[in-house]
Short mmCIF file of C-alpha atoms in Angstrom, two decimals:
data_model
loop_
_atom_site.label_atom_id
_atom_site.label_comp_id
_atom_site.label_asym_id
_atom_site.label_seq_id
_atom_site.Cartn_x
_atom_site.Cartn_y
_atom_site.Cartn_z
CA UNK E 868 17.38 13.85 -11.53
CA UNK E 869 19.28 15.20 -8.86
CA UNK E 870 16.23 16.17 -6.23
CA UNK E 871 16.67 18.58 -4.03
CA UNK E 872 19.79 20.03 -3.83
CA UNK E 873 20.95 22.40 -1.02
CA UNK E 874 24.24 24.34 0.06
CA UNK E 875 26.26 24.77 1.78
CA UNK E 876 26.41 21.91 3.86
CA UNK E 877 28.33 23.51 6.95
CA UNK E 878 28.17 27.11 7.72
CA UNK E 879 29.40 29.21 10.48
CA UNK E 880 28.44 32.41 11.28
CA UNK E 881 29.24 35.11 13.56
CA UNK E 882 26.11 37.33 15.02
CA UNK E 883 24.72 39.91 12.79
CA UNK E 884 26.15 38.15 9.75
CA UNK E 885 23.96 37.76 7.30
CA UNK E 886 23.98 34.77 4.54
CA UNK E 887 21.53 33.10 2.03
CA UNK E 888 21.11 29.46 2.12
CA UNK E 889 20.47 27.74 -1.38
CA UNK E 890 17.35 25.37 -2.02
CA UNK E 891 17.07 23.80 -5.83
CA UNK E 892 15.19 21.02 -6.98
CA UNK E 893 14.87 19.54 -10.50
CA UNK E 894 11.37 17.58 -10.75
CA UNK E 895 9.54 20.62 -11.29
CA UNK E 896 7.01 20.67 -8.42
CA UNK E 897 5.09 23.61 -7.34
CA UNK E 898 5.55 23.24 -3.62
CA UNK E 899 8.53 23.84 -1.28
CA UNK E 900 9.27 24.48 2.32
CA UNK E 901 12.19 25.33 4.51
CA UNK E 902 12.19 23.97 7.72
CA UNK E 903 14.57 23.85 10.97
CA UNK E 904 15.48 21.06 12.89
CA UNK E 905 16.33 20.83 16.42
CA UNK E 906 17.26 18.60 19.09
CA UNK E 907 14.90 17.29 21.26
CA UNK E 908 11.69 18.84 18.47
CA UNK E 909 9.66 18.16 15.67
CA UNK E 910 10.81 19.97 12.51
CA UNK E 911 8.95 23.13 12.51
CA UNK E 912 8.53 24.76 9.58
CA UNK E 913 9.79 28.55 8.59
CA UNK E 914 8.39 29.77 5.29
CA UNK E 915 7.01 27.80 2.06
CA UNK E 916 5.61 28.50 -1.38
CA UNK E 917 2.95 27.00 -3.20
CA UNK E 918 4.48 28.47 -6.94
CA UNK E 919 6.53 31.18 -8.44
CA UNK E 920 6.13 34.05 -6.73
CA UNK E 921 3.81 33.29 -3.69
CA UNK E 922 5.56 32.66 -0.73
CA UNK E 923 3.71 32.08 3.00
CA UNK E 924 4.85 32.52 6.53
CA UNK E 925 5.42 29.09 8.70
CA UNK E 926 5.56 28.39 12.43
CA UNK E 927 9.09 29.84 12.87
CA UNK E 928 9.28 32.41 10.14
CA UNK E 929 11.04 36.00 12.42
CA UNK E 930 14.89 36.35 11.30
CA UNK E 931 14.32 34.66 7.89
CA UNK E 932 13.24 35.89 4.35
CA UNK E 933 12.33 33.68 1.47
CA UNK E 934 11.26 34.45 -2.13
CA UNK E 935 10.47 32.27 -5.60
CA UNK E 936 11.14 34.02 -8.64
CA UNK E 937 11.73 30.38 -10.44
CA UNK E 938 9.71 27.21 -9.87
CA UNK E 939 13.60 25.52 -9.40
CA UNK E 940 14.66 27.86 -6.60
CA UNK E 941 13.72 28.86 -3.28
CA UNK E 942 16.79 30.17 -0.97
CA UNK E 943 16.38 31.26 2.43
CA UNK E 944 18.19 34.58 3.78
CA UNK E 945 18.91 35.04 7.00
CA UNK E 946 19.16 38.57 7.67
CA UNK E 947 20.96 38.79 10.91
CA UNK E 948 22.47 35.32 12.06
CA UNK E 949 21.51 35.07 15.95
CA UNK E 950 22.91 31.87 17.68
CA UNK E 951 19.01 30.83 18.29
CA UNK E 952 19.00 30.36 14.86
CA UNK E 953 21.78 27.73 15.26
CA UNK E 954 20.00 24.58 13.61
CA UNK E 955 20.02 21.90 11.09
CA UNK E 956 18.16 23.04 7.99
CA UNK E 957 16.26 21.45 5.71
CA UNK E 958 14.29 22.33 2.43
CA UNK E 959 11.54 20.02 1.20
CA UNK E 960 9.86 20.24 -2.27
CA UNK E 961 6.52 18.57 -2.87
CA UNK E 962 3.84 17.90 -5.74
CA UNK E 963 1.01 20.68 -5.75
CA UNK E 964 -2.04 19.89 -3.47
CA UNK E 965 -4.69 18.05 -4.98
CA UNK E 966 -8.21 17.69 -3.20
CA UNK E 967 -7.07 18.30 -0.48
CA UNK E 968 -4.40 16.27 0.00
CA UNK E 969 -0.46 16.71 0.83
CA UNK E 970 1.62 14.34 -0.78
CA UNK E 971 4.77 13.46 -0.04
CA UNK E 972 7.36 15.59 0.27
CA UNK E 973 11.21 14.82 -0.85
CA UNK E 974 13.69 16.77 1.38
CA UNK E 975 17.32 17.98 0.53
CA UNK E 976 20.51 16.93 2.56
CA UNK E 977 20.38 19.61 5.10
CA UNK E 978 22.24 22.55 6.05
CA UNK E 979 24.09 22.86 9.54
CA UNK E 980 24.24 26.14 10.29
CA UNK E 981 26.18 27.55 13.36
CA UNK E 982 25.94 31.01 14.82
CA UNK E 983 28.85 32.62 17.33
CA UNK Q 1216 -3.03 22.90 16.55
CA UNK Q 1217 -2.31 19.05 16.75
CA UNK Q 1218 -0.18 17.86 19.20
CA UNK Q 1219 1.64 14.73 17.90
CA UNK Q 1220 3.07 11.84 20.21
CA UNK Q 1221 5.24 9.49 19.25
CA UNK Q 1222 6.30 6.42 21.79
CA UNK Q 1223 9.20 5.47 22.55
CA UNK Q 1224 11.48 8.07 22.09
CA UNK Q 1225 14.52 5.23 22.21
CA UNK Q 1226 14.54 2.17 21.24
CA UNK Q 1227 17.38 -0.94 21.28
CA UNK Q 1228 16.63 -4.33 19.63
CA UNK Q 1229 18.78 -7.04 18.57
CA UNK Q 1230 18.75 -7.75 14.56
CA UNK Q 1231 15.62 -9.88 13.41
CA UNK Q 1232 12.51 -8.54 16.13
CA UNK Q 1233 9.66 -7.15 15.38
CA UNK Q 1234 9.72 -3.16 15.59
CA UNK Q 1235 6.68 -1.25 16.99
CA UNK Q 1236 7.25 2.74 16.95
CA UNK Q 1237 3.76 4.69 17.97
CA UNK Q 1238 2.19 7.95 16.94
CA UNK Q 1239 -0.79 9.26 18.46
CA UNK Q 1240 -2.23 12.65 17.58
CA UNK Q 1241 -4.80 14.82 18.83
CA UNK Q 1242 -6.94 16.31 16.11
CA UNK Q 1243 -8.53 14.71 12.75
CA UNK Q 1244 -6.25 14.66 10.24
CA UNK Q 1245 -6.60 14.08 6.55
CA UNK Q 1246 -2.96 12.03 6.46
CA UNK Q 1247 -0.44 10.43 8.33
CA UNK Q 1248 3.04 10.38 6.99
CA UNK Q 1249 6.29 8.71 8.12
CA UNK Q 1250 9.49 9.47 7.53
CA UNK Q 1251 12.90 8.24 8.31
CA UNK Q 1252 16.25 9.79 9.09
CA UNK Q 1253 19.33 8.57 8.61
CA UNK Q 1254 22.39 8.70 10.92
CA UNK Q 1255 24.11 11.25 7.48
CA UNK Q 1256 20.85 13.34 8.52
CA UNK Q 1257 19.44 12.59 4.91
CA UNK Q 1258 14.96 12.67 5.22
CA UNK Q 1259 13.31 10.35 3.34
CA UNK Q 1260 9.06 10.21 2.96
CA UNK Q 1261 8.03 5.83 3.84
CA UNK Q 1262 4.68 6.29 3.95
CA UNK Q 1263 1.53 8.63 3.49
CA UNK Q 1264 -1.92 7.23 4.77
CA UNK Q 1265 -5.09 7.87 5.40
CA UNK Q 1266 -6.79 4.92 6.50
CA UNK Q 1267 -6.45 1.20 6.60
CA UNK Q 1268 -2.39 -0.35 5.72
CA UNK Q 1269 0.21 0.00 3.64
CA UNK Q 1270 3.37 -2.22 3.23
CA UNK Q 1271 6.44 -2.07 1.73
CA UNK Q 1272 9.17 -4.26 1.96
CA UNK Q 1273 9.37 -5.09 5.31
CA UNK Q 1274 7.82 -1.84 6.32
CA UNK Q 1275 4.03 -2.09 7.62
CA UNK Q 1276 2.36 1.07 8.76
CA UNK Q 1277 -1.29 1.67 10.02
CA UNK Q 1278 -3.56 4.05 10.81
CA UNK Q 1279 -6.29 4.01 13.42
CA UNK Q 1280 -8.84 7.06 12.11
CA UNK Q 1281 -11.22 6.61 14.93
CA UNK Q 1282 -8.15 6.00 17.89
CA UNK Q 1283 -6.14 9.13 16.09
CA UNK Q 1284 -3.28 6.48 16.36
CA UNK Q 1285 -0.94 4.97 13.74
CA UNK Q 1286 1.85 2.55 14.51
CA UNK Q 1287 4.78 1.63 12.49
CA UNK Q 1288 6.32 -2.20 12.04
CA UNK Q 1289 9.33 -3.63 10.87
CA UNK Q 1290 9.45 -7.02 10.29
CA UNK Q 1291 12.73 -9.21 10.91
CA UNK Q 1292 14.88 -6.10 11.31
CA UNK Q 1293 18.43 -5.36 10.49
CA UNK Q 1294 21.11 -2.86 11.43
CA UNK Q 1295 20.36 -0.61 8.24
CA UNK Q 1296 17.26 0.04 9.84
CA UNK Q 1297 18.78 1.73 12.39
CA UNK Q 1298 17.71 5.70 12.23
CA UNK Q 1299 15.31 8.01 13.19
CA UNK Q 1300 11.55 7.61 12.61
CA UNK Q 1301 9.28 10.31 12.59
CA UNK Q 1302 5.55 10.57 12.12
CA UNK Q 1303 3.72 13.90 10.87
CA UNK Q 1304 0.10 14.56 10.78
CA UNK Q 1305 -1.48 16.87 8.44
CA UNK Q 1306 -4.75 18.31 9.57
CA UNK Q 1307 -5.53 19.71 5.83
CA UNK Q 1308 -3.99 22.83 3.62
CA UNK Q 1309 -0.50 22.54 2.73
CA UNK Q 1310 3.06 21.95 4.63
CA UNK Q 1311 1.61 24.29 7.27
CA UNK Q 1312 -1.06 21.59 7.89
CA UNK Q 1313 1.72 19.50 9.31
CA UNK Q 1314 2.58 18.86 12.32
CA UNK Q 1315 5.69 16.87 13.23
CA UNK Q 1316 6.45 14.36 16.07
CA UNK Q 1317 9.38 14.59 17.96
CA UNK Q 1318 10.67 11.19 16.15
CA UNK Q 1319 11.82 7.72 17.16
CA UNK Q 1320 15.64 6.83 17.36
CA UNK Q 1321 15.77 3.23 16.78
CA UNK Q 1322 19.03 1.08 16.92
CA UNK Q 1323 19.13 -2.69 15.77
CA UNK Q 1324 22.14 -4.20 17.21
CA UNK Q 1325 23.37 -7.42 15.06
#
């Protein structure tokens, strides 16, 4: 299995570009996430889905699009690249929730993303 | 929303001491989770508890229900442990139940 898979890596951007980050994972689970990373905070989550074709706001979600047409696949668009939106970027796949509980979740490399 | 504490925020110890990172957290919670990140930037899940101890390795974590406190050991450490921990608390639903401490950067010097 190859987990969660992300690209690119590295990506820079000039304002009001526009790009799609990739998120794939192979271990079929229902749930993913996208989250951003930044110095000095706590990852804070943007959007996340629960299954093909339900998707959910996060904490962070203005500037960002996500959708889930496949179980395997959950990119993130960003529609116009703002340099607050400079940030390390990380998608996360999990097993579904079960009474109650979140279990663990396994995360992809990351994506550093600079805007100009 | 859960505010989520970890102490300290740096920490330098020479190879073989016994590691104590904190995490305290405001609201009940139905899980604790640890993580760790490595100086590449890769995440990777340790733990997920609710009550009581788990161990693995030379990884120890615990969770204080009552004290909304957990605290993270490692035993005789080494310079691979060297990276960032970071605690999240999940106060129920799903990764929007989480809430994410500001982590732990931990060096082990040999």
């Amino acid at each position: 299995n190859a987990g969660v898979t992300q690209t690119p890596k590295f990506q820079v951007l000039k304002t009001g570009q526009s790009m799609t980050l990739q998120c794939a994972q192979d271990m079929n689970h229902e749930y993913m996430s996208w989250y951003r990373q930044d110095p000095g905070m706590g990852l804070r989550l943007i959007h996340y889905s629960v299954g093909a074709g339900i998707t959910d706001q996060g904490e962070v979600p203005n500037g960002y699009n996500v959708s889930r047409s496949t179980t395997e696949d959950f990119p993130l668009r960003l529609l116009s690249a703002a340099p607050s939106q400079t940030s390390v970027y990380f998608c996360a796949s999990s097993y579904s929730i079960i009474q109650g509980a979140f279990y663990e979740q396994f995360f992809g490399p990351g994506t550093r993303l600079t805007v100009l | 929303k859960n505010e989520v504490e970890q102490s300290p925020q740096n920490l330098t110890a020479q190879e073989g001491e016994f590691i104590t990172i904190n995490c305290s957290y405001s609201v009940g919670i139905s899980a604790l989770h640890w993580l760790q990140q490595h100086p590449g930037g890769g995440i990777v899940s340790l733990f997920m508890l609710s009550s009581g101890k788990k161990k693995h390795g030379r990884l120890i974590a615990t969770i204080n229900i009552q004290e909304k406190h957990s605290s993270l050991h490692i035993t005789a450490s080494h310079p691979r442990d060297s990276a960032v921990y970071i605690c999240a608390a999940h106060s129920g639903g799903g990764a929007d139940g989480l809430t994410f401490g500001k982590g732990t950067h931990l060096i082990i010097q040999p």
